[in-house]
Short mmCIF file of C-alpha atoms in Angstrom, two decimals:
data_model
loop_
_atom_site.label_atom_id
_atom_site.label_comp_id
_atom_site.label_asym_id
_atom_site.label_seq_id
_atom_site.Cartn_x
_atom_site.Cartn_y
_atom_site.Cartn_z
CA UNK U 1 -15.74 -2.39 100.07
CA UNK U 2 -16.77 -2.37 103.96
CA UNK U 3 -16.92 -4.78 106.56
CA UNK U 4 -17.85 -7.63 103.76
CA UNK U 5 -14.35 -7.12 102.32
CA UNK U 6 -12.07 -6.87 105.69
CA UNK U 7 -11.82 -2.98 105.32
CA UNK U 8 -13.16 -1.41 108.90
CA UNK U 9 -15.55 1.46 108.46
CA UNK U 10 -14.91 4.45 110.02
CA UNK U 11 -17.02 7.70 111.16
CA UNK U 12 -16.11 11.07 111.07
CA UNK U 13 -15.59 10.91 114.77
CA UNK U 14 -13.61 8.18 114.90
CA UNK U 15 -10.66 9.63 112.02
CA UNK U 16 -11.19 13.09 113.81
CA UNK U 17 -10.36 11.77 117.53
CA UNK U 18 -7.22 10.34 116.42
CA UNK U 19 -6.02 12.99 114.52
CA UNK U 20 -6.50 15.25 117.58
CA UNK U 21 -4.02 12.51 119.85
CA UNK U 22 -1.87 11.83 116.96
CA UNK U 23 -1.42 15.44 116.83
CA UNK U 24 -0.60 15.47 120.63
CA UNK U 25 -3.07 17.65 121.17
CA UNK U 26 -4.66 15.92 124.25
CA UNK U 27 -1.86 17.20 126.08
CA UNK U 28 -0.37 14.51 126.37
CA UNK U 29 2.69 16.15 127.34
CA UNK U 30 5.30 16.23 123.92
CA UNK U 31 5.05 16.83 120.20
CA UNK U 32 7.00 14.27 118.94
CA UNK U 33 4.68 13.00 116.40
CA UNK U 34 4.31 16.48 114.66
CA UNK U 35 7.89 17.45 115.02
CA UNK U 36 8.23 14.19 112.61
CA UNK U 37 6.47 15.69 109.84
CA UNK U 38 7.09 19.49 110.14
CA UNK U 39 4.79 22.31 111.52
CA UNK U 40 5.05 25.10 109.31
CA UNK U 41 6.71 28.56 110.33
CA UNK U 42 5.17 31.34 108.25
CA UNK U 43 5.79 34.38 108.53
CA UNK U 44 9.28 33.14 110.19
CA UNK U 45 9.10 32.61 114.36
CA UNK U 46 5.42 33.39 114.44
CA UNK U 47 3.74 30.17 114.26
CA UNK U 48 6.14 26.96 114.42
CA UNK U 49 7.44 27.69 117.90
CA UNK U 50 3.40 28.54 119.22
CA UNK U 51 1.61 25.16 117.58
CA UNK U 52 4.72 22.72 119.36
CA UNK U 53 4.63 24.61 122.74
CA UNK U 54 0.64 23.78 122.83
CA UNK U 55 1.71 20.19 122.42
CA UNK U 56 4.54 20.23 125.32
CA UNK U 57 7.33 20.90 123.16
CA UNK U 58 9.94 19.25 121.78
CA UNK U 59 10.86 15.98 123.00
CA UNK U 60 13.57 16.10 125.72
CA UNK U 61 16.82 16.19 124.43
CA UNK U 62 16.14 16.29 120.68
CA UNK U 63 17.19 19.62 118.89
CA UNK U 64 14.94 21.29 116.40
CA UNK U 65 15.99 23.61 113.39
CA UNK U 66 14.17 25.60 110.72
CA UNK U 67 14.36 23.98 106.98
CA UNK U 68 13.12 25.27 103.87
CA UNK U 69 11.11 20.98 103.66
CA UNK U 70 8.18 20.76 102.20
CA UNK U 71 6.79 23.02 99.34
CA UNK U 72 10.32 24.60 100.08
CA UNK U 73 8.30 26.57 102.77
CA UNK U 74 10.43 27.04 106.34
CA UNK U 75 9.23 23.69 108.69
CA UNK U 76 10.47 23.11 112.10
CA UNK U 77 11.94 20.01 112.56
CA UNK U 78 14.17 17.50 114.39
CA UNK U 79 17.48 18.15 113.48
CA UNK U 80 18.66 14.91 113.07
CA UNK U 81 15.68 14.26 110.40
CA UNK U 82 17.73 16.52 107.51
CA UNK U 83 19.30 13.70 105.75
CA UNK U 84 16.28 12.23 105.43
CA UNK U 85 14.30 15.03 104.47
CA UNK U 86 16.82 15.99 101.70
CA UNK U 87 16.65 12.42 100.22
CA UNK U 88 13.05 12.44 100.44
CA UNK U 89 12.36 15.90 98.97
CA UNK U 90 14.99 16.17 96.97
CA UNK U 91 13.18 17.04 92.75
CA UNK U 92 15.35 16.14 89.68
CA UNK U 93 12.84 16.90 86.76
CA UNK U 94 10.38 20.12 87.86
CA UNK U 95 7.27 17.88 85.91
CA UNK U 96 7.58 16.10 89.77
CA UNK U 97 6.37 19.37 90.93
CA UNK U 98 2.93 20.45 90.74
CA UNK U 99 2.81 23.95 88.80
CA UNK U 100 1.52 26.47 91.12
CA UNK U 101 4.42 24.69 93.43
CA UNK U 102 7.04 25.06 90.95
CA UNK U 103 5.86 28.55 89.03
CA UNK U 104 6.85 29.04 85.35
CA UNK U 105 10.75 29.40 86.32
CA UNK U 106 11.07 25.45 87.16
CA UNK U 107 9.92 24.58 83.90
CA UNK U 108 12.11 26.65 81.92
CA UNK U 109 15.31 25.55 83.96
CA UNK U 110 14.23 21.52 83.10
CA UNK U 111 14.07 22.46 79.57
CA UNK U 112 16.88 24.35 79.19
CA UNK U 113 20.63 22.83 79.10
CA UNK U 114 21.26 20.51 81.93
CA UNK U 115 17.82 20.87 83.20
CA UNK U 116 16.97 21.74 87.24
CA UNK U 117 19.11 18.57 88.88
CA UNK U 118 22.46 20.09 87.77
CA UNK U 119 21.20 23.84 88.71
CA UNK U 120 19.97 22.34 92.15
CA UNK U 121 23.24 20.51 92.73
CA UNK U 122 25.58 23.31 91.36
CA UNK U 123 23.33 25.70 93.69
CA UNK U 124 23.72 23.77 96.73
CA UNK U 125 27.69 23.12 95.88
CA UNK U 126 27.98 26.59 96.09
CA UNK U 127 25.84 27.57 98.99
CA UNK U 128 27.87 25.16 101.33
CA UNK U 129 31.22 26.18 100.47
CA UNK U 130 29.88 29.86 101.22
CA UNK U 131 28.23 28.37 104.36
CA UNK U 132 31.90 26.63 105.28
CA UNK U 133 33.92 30.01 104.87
CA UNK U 134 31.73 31.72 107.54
CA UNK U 135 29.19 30.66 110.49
CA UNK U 136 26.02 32.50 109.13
CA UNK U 137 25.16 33.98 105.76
CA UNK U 138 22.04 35.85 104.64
CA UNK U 139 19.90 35.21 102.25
CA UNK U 140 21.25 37.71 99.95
CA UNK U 141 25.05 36.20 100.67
CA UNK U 142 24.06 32.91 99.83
CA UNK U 143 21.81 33.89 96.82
CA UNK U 144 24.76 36.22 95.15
CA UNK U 145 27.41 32.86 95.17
CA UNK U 146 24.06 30.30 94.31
CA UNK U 147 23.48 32.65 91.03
CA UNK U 148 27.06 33.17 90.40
CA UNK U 149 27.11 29.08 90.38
CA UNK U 150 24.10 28.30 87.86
CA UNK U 151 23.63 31.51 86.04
CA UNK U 152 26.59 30.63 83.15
CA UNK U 153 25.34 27.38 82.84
CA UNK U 154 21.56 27.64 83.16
CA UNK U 155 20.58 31.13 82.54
CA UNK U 156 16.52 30.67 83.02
CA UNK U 157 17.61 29.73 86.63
CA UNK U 158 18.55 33.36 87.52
CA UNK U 159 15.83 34.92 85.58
CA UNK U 160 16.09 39.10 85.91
CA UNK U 161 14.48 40.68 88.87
CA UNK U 162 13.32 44.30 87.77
CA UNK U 163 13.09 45.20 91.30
CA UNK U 164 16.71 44.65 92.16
CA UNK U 165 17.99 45.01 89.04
CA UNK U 166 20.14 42.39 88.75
CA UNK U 167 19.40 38.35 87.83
CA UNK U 168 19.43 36.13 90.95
CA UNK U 169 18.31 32.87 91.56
CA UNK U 170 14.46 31.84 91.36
CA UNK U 171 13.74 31.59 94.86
CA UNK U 172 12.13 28.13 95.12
CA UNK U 173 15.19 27.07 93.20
CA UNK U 174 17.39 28.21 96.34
CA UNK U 175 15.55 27.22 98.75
CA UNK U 176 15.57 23.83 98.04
CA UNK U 177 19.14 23.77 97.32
CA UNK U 178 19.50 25.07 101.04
CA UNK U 179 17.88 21.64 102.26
CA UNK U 180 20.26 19.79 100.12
CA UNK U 181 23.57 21.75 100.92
CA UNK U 182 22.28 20.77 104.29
CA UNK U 183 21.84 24.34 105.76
CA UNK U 184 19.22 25.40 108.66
CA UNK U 185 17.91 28.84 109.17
CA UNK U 186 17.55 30.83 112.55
CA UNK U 187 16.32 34.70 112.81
CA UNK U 188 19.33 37.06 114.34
CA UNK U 189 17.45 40.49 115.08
CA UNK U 190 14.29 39.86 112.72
CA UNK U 191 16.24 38.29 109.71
CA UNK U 192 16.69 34.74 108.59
CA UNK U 193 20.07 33.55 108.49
CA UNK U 194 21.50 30.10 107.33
CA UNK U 195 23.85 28.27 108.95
CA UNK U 196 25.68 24.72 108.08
CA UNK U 197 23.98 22.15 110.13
CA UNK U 198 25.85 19.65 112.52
CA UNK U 199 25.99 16.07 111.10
CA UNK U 200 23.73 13.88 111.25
CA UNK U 201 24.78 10.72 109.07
CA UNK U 202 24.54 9.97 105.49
CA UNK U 203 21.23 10.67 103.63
CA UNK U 204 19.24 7.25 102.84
CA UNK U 205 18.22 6.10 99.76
CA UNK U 206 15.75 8.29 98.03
CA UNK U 207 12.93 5.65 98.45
CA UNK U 208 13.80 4.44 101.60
CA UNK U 209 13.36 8.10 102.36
CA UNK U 210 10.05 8.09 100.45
CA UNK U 211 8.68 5.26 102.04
CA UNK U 212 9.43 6.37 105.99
CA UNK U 213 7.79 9.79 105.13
CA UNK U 214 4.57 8.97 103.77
CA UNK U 215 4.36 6.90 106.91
CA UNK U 216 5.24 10.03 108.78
CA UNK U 217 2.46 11.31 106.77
CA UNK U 218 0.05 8.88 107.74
CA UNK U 219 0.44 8.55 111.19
CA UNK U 220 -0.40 12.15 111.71
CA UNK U 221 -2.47 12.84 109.13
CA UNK U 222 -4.23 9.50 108.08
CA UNK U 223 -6.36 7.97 107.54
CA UNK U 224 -5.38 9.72 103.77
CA UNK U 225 -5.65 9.29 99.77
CA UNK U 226 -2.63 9.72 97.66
CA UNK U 227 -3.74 13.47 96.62
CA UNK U 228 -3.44 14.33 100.23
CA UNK U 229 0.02 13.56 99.95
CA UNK U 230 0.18 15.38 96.57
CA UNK U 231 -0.86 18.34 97.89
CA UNK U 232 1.01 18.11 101.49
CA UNK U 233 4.33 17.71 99.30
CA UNK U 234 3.69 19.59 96.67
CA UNK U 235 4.33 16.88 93.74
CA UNK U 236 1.98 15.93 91.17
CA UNK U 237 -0.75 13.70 91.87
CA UNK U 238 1.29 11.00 90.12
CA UNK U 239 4.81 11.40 91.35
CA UNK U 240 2.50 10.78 95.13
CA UNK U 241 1.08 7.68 93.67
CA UNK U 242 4.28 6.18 92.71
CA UNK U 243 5.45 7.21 96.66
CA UNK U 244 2.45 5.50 97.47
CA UNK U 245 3.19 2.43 95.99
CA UNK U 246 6.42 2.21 96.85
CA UNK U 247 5.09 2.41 100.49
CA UNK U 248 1.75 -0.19 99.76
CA UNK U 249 2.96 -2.87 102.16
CA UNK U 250 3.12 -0.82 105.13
CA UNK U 251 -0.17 0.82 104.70
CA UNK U 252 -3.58 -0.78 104.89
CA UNK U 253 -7.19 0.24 103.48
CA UNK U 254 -10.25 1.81 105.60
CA UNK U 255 -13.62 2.96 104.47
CA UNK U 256 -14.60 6.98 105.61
CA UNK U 257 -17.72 7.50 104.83
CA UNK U 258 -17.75 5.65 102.04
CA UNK U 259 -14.63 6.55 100.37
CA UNK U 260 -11.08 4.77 100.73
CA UNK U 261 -8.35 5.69 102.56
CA UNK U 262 -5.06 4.38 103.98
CA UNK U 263 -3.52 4.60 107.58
CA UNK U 264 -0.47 2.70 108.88
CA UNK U 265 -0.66 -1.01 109.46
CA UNK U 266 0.69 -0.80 112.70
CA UNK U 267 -1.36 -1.18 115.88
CA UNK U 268 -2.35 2.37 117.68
CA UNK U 269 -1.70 3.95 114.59
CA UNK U 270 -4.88 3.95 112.87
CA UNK U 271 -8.34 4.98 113.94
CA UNK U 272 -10.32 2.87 115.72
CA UNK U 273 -14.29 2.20 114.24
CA UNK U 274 -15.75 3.27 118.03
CA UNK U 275 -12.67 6.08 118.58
CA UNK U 276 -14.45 9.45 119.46
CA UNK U 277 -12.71 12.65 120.09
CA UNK U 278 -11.19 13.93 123.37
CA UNK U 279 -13.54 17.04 125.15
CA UNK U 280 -10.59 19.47 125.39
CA UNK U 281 -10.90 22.68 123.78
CA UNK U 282 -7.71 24.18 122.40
CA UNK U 283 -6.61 27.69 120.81
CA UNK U 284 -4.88 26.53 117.44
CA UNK U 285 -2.55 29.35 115.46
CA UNK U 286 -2.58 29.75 112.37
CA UNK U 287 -1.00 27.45 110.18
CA UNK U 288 -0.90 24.84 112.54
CA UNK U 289 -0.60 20.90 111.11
CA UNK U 290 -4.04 20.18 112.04
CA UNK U 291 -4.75 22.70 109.22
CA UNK U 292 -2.26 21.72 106.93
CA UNK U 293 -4.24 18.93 105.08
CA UNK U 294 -5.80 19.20 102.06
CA UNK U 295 -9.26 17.46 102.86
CA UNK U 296 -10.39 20.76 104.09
CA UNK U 297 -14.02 19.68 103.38
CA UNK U 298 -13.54 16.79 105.54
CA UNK U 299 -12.53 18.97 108.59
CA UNK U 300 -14.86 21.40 107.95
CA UNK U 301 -18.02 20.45 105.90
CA UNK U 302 -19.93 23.47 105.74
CA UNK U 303 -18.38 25.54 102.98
CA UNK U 304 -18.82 29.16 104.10
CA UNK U 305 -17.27 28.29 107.60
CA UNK U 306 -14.30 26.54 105.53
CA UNK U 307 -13.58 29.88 103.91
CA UNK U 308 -13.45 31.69 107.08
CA UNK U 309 -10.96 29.35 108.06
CA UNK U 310 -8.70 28.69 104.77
CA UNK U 311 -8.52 32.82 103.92
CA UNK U 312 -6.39 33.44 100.51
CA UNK U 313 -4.61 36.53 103.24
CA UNK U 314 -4.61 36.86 106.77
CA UNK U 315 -4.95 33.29 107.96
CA UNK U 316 -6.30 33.34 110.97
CA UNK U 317 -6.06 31.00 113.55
CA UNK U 318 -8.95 28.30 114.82
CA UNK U 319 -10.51 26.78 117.98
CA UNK U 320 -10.88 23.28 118.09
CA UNK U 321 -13.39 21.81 120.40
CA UNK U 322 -13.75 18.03 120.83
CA UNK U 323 -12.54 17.51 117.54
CA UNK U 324 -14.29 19.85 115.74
CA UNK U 325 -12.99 22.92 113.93
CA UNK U 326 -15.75 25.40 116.44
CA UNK U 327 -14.16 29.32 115.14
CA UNK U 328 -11.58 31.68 114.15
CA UNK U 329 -9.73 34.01 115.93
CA UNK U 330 -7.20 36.87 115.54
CA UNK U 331 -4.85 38.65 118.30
CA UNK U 332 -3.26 41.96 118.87
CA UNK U 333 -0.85 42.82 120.89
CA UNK U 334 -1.51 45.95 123.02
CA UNK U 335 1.96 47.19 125.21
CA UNK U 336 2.70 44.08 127.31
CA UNK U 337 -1.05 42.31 126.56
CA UNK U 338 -1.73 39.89 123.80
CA UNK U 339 -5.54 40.37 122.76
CA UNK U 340 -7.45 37.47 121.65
CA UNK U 341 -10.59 38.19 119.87
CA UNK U 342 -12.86 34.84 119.27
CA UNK U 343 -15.38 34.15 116.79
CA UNK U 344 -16.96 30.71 117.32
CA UNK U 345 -19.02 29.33 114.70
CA UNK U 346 -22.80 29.59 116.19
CA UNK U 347 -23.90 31.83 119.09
CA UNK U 348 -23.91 28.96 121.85
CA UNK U 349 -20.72 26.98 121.58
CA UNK U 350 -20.30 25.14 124.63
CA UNK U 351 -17.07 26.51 125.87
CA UNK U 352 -15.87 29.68 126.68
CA UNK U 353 -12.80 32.47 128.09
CA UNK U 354 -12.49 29.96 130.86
CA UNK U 355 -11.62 26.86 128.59
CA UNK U 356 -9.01 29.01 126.24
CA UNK U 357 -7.32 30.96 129.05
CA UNK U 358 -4.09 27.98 129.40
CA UNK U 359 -3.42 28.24 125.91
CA UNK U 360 -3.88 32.33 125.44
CA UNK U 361 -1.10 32.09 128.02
CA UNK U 362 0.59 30.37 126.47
CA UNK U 363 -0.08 32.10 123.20
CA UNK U 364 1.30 35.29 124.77
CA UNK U 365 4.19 34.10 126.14
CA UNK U 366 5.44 32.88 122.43
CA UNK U 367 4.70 36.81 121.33
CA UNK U 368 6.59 38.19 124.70
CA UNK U 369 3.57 39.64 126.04
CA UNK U 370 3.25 39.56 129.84
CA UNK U 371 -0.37 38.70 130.23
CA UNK U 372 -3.43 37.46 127.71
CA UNK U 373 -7.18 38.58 127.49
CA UNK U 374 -9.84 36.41 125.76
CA UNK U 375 -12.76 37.93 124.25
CA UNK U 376 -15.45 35.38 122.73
CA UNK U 377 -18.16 36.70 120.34
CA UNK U 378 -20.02 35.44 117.73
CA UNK U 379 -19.87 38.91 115.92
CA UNK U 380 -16.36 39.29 115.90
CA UNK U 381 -14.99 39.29 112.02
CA UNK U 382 -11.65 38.09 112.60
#
């Protein structure tokens, strides 16, 4: 392996400069790239709309909707991309799934009767002939005529809630039937409501699908292993391998530190061995895609600053300076003021209010706050 064999070598520098510009987040002046793949909104409108705004926004013209994509979390994404992202993601035996992705429920559903294709197709019938009667349903709406739809056939897909007292549908269940009855969601006065989306052509073939998102994949988040893409989609480690290698001939081997990866072979969309990250410093929220990989170790090597970064509650968000991962930071939002409060990770950073002040802006215009304030300490505890 190395330069003996033809694979390039590559520095930490080198993979984490082009992950900040294939990120577009060298303000370059449009998120494009990340709108390809998804930027996660959780808890819904708080962080999707933020992370694209710090990249420039959508591309003009090109319309973006919420989907419940990958994990069945909500994504923003290009409208137009739903066929494709229904192909790709679409699961027709829950052992695709990794379990704490697919939760006991799954499981029971494959085993039982028709197993989960039929539920997922017979919940995604139903949901778009609720969707077609009306503009915009709830969830509630479309979760009542979902269960009504799979709970005769496939009981252990509307397991009983003790809470509600009723059975509905296992929630991951519906909300990947709402990607393939090809419905988007919006919030109307603090709720999420799902609406059928405009055309956008006929789905592709599931491994054509397959194939153009793990190069999605990689040209944002490469140079990557096949767990990476496990753990991005939420499928076993060997459901991503068999992606992978359905993908092989577009992707090409590099060395990180002494472990293989794959990026793209296409020029400009791998790293280059003397690539070094851009000096900008930029106020990330949380959740952002730079986040979103699983190689958190790679991003940030010390351990204790990775778990003040990747919190099991309260995620905060995280400054990245010239590459680097450099502190966490939490707001509040004080009458018409969003507060920033900045922890960076050592006492004598390098940057500063000054350098975060564009973004904070930014920041508070997302949250409808009229102004921003910046406060950077050390012994802040976000």
């Amino acid at each position: 392996m190395g330069a003996a064999t033809g694979v390039p070598r590559l520095g930490r520098a080198a993979v984490l400069g082009h992950r900040v510009r294939a990120h577009d987040l060298d303000r370059p002046g449009g998120g494009a790239r990340v709108l390809a793949v998804g930027l996660q909104d959780h808890p819904p409108g708080r962080t999707a709309e933020p992370a694209l705004r710090l990249r420039g926004g959508p591309p003009p013209g090109r319309r973006t909707v919420l989907l419940h994509s990958l994990r069945g979390a909500l994504h923003l994404h290009d409208a137009e991309d739903a066929p494709l992202l229904a192909a790709a993601l679409r699961v027709d035996d829950a052992r695709q799934l990794q379990r704490q992705t697919a939760g006991p429920t799954l499981f029971r559903v494959q085993e039982e009767g028709p197993g989960l294709q039929r539920a997922l197709d017979r919940a995604a019938v139903a949901m778009r002939e609720a969707a077609d009667s009306s503009p915009a349903h709830t969830k509630g709406e479309l979760s009542t005529a979902a269960t009504s739809a799979v709970e005769p056939l496939i009981p252990a897909a509307a397991p009983w809630c003790a809470g509600c007292g009723v059975r509905h549908i296992d929630d991951l269940l519906f909300r990947m039937a709402t990607l393939l009855a090809g419905l988007g969601a919006s919030l109307v006065d603090g709720a999420t409501v799902y609406r059928r989306l405009p055309e956008a052509g006929e789905p592709p073939p599931a491994d054509v699908a397959r194939v153009e998102l793990v190069q999605r994949f990689l040209r944002v988040f490469g140079p990557a292993r096949p767990v990476d893409l496990a753990a991005w989609t939420g499928r076993t480690p060997a459901t991503a391998r068999s992606w992978w290698s359905t993908a092989a001939s577009a992707l090409r081997p590099v060395e990180v530190e002494g472990k293989r990866r794959w990026a793209p072979d296409t020029p400009g969309e791998a790293p280059e061995p003397g690539e070094a990250p851009p000096g900008s410093v930029r106020l990330l929220g949380p959740y952002d895609p730079f986040t979103a990989l699983a190689d958190r170790a790679f991003l940030v090597p010390d351990p204790v600053l990775r778990r003040r970064v990747w919190r099991a509650a309260g995620t905060p968000g995280t400054v990245l300076a010239r590459g680097e991962i450099a502190g966490v930071w939490r707001r509040r939002t004080r009458g018409g003021r969003l507060d920033i409060e900045v922890a960076p990770f050592g006492a004598e950073p390098g940057w500063g209010v000054a350098d975060l002040e564009d973004d904070a802006r930014l920041l508070a215009d997302c949250a409808g706050a009229s102004e921003a304030a910046v406060r950077v300490d050390a012994e802040i505890q976000p």
